[in-house]
């Protein structure tokens, strides 16, 4: 029994070593990725469901590793957060998305907005607000054409500080979007406390909406509730026409999902915007 215990211990240790090793390697290659600029921003169109026109896009980061190829954000954002590398990445996301927005606006000369995902750690760094305002001002972007998407977990850390920062940005015109709405534990509480402009209803509600009556009623109620509170609504993850039609009958303002377009390079978005 003693022998066995020892073996298990060794095995466990090796596994831990392996996990730790992988974590270190990822951190190391993430540092290199920042230095060598291996990131790209993709844009997923957001459609005005009443006019059926593109009105904006969400910026989603892509890491193109020289050997491993495409690495999805959910496999590196958490480590970037743990190691603090997220602030460098986030800075890049903001300045790149603002300069891309400038280019998009010049090409389509219509009102258009871009929103970026802001993670927990980044939000609490002291120069986050300066960074956003500086990028926008230096390119003369209308603040109302730039949005930040926050999740409930971001808001949770230090509510007073979060409310302060959000109010400051909102007073300057920047749009505040509450991401993944409906999936957190205290959604309603946040909706009450935070200066939100737009609510993004999580894909999980949209997915089963056309064949699950309960989910359909929940999606409708979330839209109605948002409207009662004078908030606009984006439905995430629309994949087929039936979902889109149903959401239109629920007076949902905006839609996003594979039906309208997957996340794509800026050049493709420009092509799509010309056709839509
Ligand atoms: P999110 O903010 O909820 O983004 C929506 C995700 O759903 C994206 O995955 C998008 O590609 C995917 N999606 C959009 N439409 C559909 C659809 O119709 N069907 C399905 N099945 N999926 C759809 P992606 O790009 O892999 O991003 C995953 C998450 O990574 C994002 O979730 C966001 O939380 C995070 N993320 C992405 N870019 C950034 C960034 O620049 N900074 C930070 N901090 N987080 C980011
Ligand atoms: Ca988002
Ligand atoms: Ca989302
Ligand atoms: Ca999400």
Coordinates of C-alpha atoms and ligand atoms in Angstrom, one line a residue:
X1 CA 0.0 0.0 0.0
X2 CA 2.9 2.3 0.8
X3 CA 4.5 1.6 -2.6
X4 CA 1.2 2.3 -4.3
X5 CA 0.8 5.6 -2.5
X6 CA 4.2 6.7 -3.5
X7 CA 3.5 5.9 -7.1
X8 CA 0.3 7.8 -7.1
X9 CA 2.1 10.7 -5.6
X10 CA 4.8 10.5 -8.3
X11 CA 2.2 10.3 -11.0
X12 CA 0.2 13.2 -9.6
X13 CA 3.4 15.2 -9.3
X14 CA 4.3 14.5 -12.9
X15 CA 0.8 15.6 -14.1
X16 CA 1.2 18.8 -12.1
X17 CA 4.6 19.4 -13.6
X18 CA 3.1 18.9 -17.0
X19 CA 0.3 21.4 -16.4
X20 CA 2.7 23.9 -14.9
X21 CA 5.1 23.4 -17.8
X22 CA 2.3 24.0 -20.3
X23 CA 1.2 27.1 -18.4
X24 CA 4.8 28.5 -18.5
X25 CA 5.2 27.7 -22.1
X26 CA 1.9 29.5 -22.9
X27 CA 2.9 32.5 -20.9
X28 CA 6.3 32.6 -22.6
X29 CA 4.8 32.4 -26.1
X30 CA 2.2 34.9 -25.1
X31 CA 4.9 37.4 -24.2
X32 CA 6.5 36.7 -27.5
X33 CA 3.2 37.1 -29.3
X34 CA 2.9 40.6 -27.8
X35 CA 6.4 41.5 -28.8
X36 CA 6.0 40.2 -32.3
X37 CA 2.5 41.3 -32.8
X38 CA 0.9 37.9 -33.6
X39 CA -2.6 39.1 -32.8
X40 CA -5.3 40.1 -35.2
X41 CA -8.7 41.7 -34.6
X42 CA -11.7 40.1 -36.3
X43 CA -15.1 41.8 -36.5
X44 CA -18.5 40.3 -36.3
X45 CA -21.3 42.4 -37.8
X46 CA -24.1 43.6 -35.6
X47 CA -27.4 44.1 -37.5
X48 CA -30.2 46.6 -36.9
X49 CA -33.2 44.2 -37.0
X50 CA -35.7 46.9 -37.9
X51 CA -33.8 48.2 -40.9
X52 CA -32.0 45.0 -41.6
X53 CA -28.7 46.9 -42.0
X54 CA -25.3 46.5 -40.5
X55 CA -24.9 49.2 -37.8
X56 CA -21.8 48.0 -36.0
X57 CA -19.4 45.2 -35.1
X58 CA -17.8 43.5 -32.2
X59 CA -14.1 43.2 -32.2
X60 CA -12.9 39.7 -31.3
X61 CA -9.2 39.0 -30.8
X62 CA -7.4 36.2 -32.7
X63 CA -4.0 34.8 -32.0
X64 CA -2.2 33.5 -35.1
X65 CA 0.7 31.5 -33.6
X66 CA 3.6 30.9 -36.2
X67 CA 3.7 27.2 -35.5
X68 CA 0.5 26.2 -33.7
X69 CA -1.7 28.3 -36.0
X70 CA -5.0 29.7 -34.7
X71 CA -5.5 29.8 -30.9
X72 CA -9.0 30.8 -29.7
X73 CA -9.3 33.6 -27.2
X74 CA -10.8 31.4 -24.5
X75 CA -7.6 29.4 -24.4
X76 CA -5.3 32.4 -23.8
X77 CA -7.4 35.2 -22.3
X78 CA -7.6 33.5 -18.9
X79 CA -3.8 33.1 -18.7
X80 CA -3.3 36.6 -19.9
X81 CA -5.5 37.7 -17.0
X82 CA -3.7 35.6 -14.5
X83 CA -0.3 36.9 -15.6
X84 CA -1.3 40.5 -16.0
X85 CA -0.4 40.3 -19.7
X86 CA -4.0 41.2 -20.4
X87 CA -3.3 44.9 -19.9
X88 CA -0.8 45.0 -22.8
X89 CA -3.1 43.0 -24.9
X90 CA -6.1 45.1 -24.0
X91 CA -4.2 48.3 -24.8
X92 CA -3.5 46.9 -28.2
X93 CA -7.1 45.9 -28.7
X94 CA -8.3 49.4 -27.9
X95 CA -5.9 51.3 -30.1
X96 CA -6.3 48.9 -33.0
X97 CA -10.1 48.8 -32.8
X98 CA -10.2 52.6 -32.8
X99 CA -8.0 52.9 -35.8
X100 CA -9.9 50.2 -37.6
X101 CA -13.1 52.0 -36.8
X102 CA -11.7 55.2 -38.3
X103 CA -11.0 53.3 -41.5
X104 CA -14.4 51.6 -41.6
X105 CA -16.1 55.0 -41.1
X106 CA -14.2 56.6 -43.9
X107 CA -15.1 53.7 -46.2
X108 CA -18.8 53.5 -45.5
X109 CA -19.5 57.0 -44.3
X110 CA -22.6 56.0 -42.3
X111 CA -22.9 55.8 -38.6
X112 CA -21.2 52.7 -37.3
X113 CA -20.0 51.5 -33.9
X114 CA -17.4 49.1 -32.7
X115 CA -17.5 47.4 -29.3
X116 CA -14.6 45.7 -27.6
X117 CA -14.5 43.1 -24.8
X118 CA -12.9 44.4 -21.7
X119 CA -11.7 41.9 -19.1
X120 CA -11.7 42.1 -15.4
X121 CA -8.0 42.8 -14.8
X122 CA -7.8 45.4 -17.5
X123 CA -10.7 47.3 -16.2
X124 CA -9.1 47.8 -12.9
X125 CA -5.7 49.1 -14.2
X126 CA -5.4 52.8 -13.7
X127 CA -4.6 53.8 -17.2
X128 CA -7.6 52.0 -18.8
X129 CA -9.8 55.1 -19.0
X130 CA -7.0 57.3 -20.3
X131 CA -6.2 54.8 -22.9
X132 CA -9.7 54.7 -24.2
X133 CA -10.1 58.5 -24.2
X134 CA -6.7 59.1 -25.7
X135 CA -7.3 56.7 -28.6
X136 CA -10.7 58.1 -29.4
X137 CA -9.7 61.7 -29.2
X138 CA -6.5 61.4 -31.2
X139 CA -8.4 59.9 -34.1
X140 CA -11.4 62.2 -33.7
X141 CA -13.8 59.3 -33.2
X142 CA -17.3 60.1 -31.8
X143 CA -17.4 58.5 -28.4
X144 CA -20.9 57.3 -29.1
X145 CA -19.4 55.1 -31.8
X146 CA -17.2 53.2 -29.4
X147 CA -18.5 50.7 -26.9
X148 CA -17.1 48.5 -24.2
X149 CA -18.5 45.1 -23.4
X150 CA -18.3 44.0 -19.8
X151 CA -19.5 40.8 -18.2
X152 CA -21.2 40.6 -14.9
X153 CA -18.1 39.1 -13.4
X154 CA -16.1 42.2 -14.4
X155 CA -18.6 44.3 -12.6
X156 CA -18.6 42.1 -9.5
X157 CA -15.0 42.7 -8.3
X158 CA -15.4 46.2 -6.9
X159 CA -18.9 47.6 -7.6
X160 CA -18.3 51.1 -6.4
X161 CA -15.1 51.5 -8.5
X162 CA -16.8 49.9 -11.5
X163 CA -19.8 52.2 -11.3
X164 CA -17.5 55.2 -11.1
X165 CA -15.4 54.3 -14.1
X166 CA -18.5 53.3 -16.2
X167 CA -20.3 56.6 -15.3
X168 CA -17.2 58.6 -16.3
X169 CA -17.0 56.8 -19.7
X170 CA -20.8 57.1 -20.2
X171 CA -20.8 60.8 -19.4
X172 CA -18.3 61.2 -22.3
X173 CA -20.7 59.3 -24.6
X174 CA -19.0 55.9 -24.7
X175 CA -21.5 53.0 -25.0
X176 CA -21.6 50.5 -22.2
X177 CA -22.8 47.0 -23.1
X178 CA -23.6 44.3 -20.6
X179 CA -22.3 41.0 -22.2
X180 CA -23.7 37.5 -21.8
X181 CA -26.8 38.8 -20.1
X182 CA -28.9 36.2 -18.3
X183 CA -26.0 33.9 -17.5
X184 CA -24.7 35.5 -14.3
X185 CA -26.0 35.1 -10.7
X186 CA -27.2 38.7 -10.1
X187 CA -28.0 40.0 -13.5
X188 CA -31.0 42.0 -12.3
X189 CA -29.1 43.6 -9.6
X190 CA -26.4 44.8 -12.0
X191 CA -29.0 46.0 -14.5
X192 CA -30.3 48.2 -11.7
X193 CA -27.0 49.5 -10.5
X194 CA -24.8 49.9 -13.6
X195 CA -25.0 52.7 -16.2
X196 CA -25.7 50.3 -19.1
X197 CA -26.8 51.4 -22.5
X198 CA -27.2 48.1 -24.3
X199 CA -27.8 44.5 -23.1
X200 CA -26.5 41.6 -25.0
X201 CA -28.7 38.5 -24.4
X202 CA -26.6 35.4 -24.2
X203 CA -26.5 32.9 -27.0
X204 CA -27.9 30.2 -24.7
X205 CA -31.3 31.8 -24.7
X206 CA -31.4 32.2 -28.5
X207 CA -30.1 28.7 -29.3
X208 CA -33.2 26.8 -28.1
X209 CA -35.7 29.6 -28.6
X210 CA -37.5 28.2 -31.6
X211 CA -38.3 24.8 -30.1
X212 CA -38.4 25.4 -26.4
X213 CA -41.3 27.5 -25.3
X214 CA -39.8 28.2 -21.9
X215 CA -36.6 29.6 -23.4
X216 CA -38.6 31.6 -25.9
X217 CA -40.6 33.2 -23.1
X218 CA -37.5 34.0 -21.2
X219 CA -35.9 35.6 -24.2
X220 CA -39.0 37.7 -24.8
X221 CA -39.1 38.7 -21.1
X222 CA -35.4 39.7 -21.1
X223 CA -36.1 41.9 -24.1
X224 CA -39.2 43.5 -22.6
X225 CA -37.5 44.1 -19.3
X226 CA -34.6 45.8 -21.0
X227 CA -37.0 48.0 -22.9
X228 CA -38.9 49.0 -19.8
X229 CA -35.5 50.1 -18.4
X230 CA -34.8 52.1 -21.6
X231 CA -32.0 49.9 -22.7
X232 CA -31.4 48.6 -26.2
X233 CA -31.0 44.9 -26.8
X234 CA -28.6 42.8 -28.9
X235 CA -29.4 39.1 -29.3
X236 CA -26.2 37.0 -29.6
X237 CA -25.7 33.8 -31.5
X238 CA -28.5 34.1 -34.1
X239 CA -27.9 31.2 -36.5
X240 CA -31.1 30.8 -38.5
X241 CA -33.9 32.8 -40.0
X242 CA -36.5 31.5 -37.6
X243 CA -34.6 32.9 -34.7
X244 CA -34.2 36.2 -36.4
X245 CA -37.9 36.4 -37.3
X246 CA -39.0 35.6 -33.8
X247 CA -36.7 38.2 -32.3
X248 CA -38.1 40.8 -34.7
X249 CA -41.6 40.0 -33.5
X250 CA -40.2 40.5 -29.9
X251 CA -39.0 44.0 -31.0
X252 CA -35.4 43.1 -30.3
X253 CA -33.2 46.0 -31.6
X254 CA -30.1 44.3 -32.8
X255 CA -28.8 40.9 -33.8
X256 CA -25.5 39.2 -34.1
X257 CA -24.6 35.7 -35.1
X258 CA -23.5 33.3 -37.9
X259 CA -26.7 34.0 -39.8
X260 CA -25.4 37.5 -40.6
X261 CA -21.7 36.8 -40.5
X262 CA -19.0 35.1 -38.5
X263 CA -16.2 37.1 -37.1
X264 CA -14.1 38.3 -40.1
X265 CA -11.1 40.5 -41.0
X266 CA -11.8 44.2 -41.4
X267 CA -11.5 44.0 -45.2
X268 CA -14.3 41.4 -45.4
X269 CA -16.5 43.4 -43.0
X270 CA -16.1 46.4 -45.4
X271 CA -17.2 44.3 -48.3
X272 CA -20.2 43.0 -46.4
X273 CA -21.2 46.5 -45.2
X274 CA -21.3 47.6 -48.8
X275 CA -23.8 44.8 -49.7
X276 CA -26.0 45.0 -46.6
Ligands
LIG1 P1 -18.1 36.8 -26.3 O1 -17.8 38.2 -26.0 O2 -19.4 36.3 -25.7 O3 -18.1 36.7 -27.8 C1 -19.0 35.9 -28.6 C2 -18.4 34.6 -29.0 O4 -19.5 33.9 -29.7 C3 -17.3 34.8 -30.0 O5 -16.4 33.7 -29.8 C4 -18.1 34.5 -31.4 O6 -17.2 34.1 -32.4 C5 -19.1 33.5 -31.0 N1 -20.3 33.6 -31.8 C6 -20.8 34.6 -32.4 N2 -21.9 34.3 -33.1 C7 -22.1 33.0 -32.9 C8 -23.1 32.1 -33.4 O7 -24.0 32.4 -34.2 N3 -23.0 30.8 -33.0 C9 -22.0 30.4 -32.2 N4 -21.9 29.1 -31.9 N5 -21.0 31.2 -31.7 C10 -21.1 32.5 -32.1 P2 -14.8 34.0 -29.8 O8 -14.4 35.0 -30.8 O9 -14.1 32.6 -29.8 O10 -14.6 34.7 -28.4 C11 -14.8 34.0 -27.2 C12 -14.7 34.9 -26.0 O11 -13.4 35.4 -25.8 C13 -15.6 36.2 -26.1 O12 -16.9 35.9 -25.8 C14 -14.9 37.1 -25.1 O13 -15.4 36.8 -23.8 C15 -13.5 36.7 -25.2 N6 -12.7 37.7 -26.1 C16 -12.7 37.8 -27.4 N7 -11.9 38.8 -27.8 C17 -11.5 39.4 -26.7 C18 -10.7 40.6 -26.4 O14 -10.2 41.3 -27.3 N8 -10.5 40.9 -25.1 C19 -11.0 40.1 -24.0 N9 -10.7 40.5 -22.8 N10 -11.8 39.1 -24.3 C20 -12.0 38.7 -25.6
LIG2 CA1 -18.6 40.2 -26.1
LIG3 CA1 -21.4 37.5 -25.3
LIG4 CA1 -19.1 35.0 -23.5

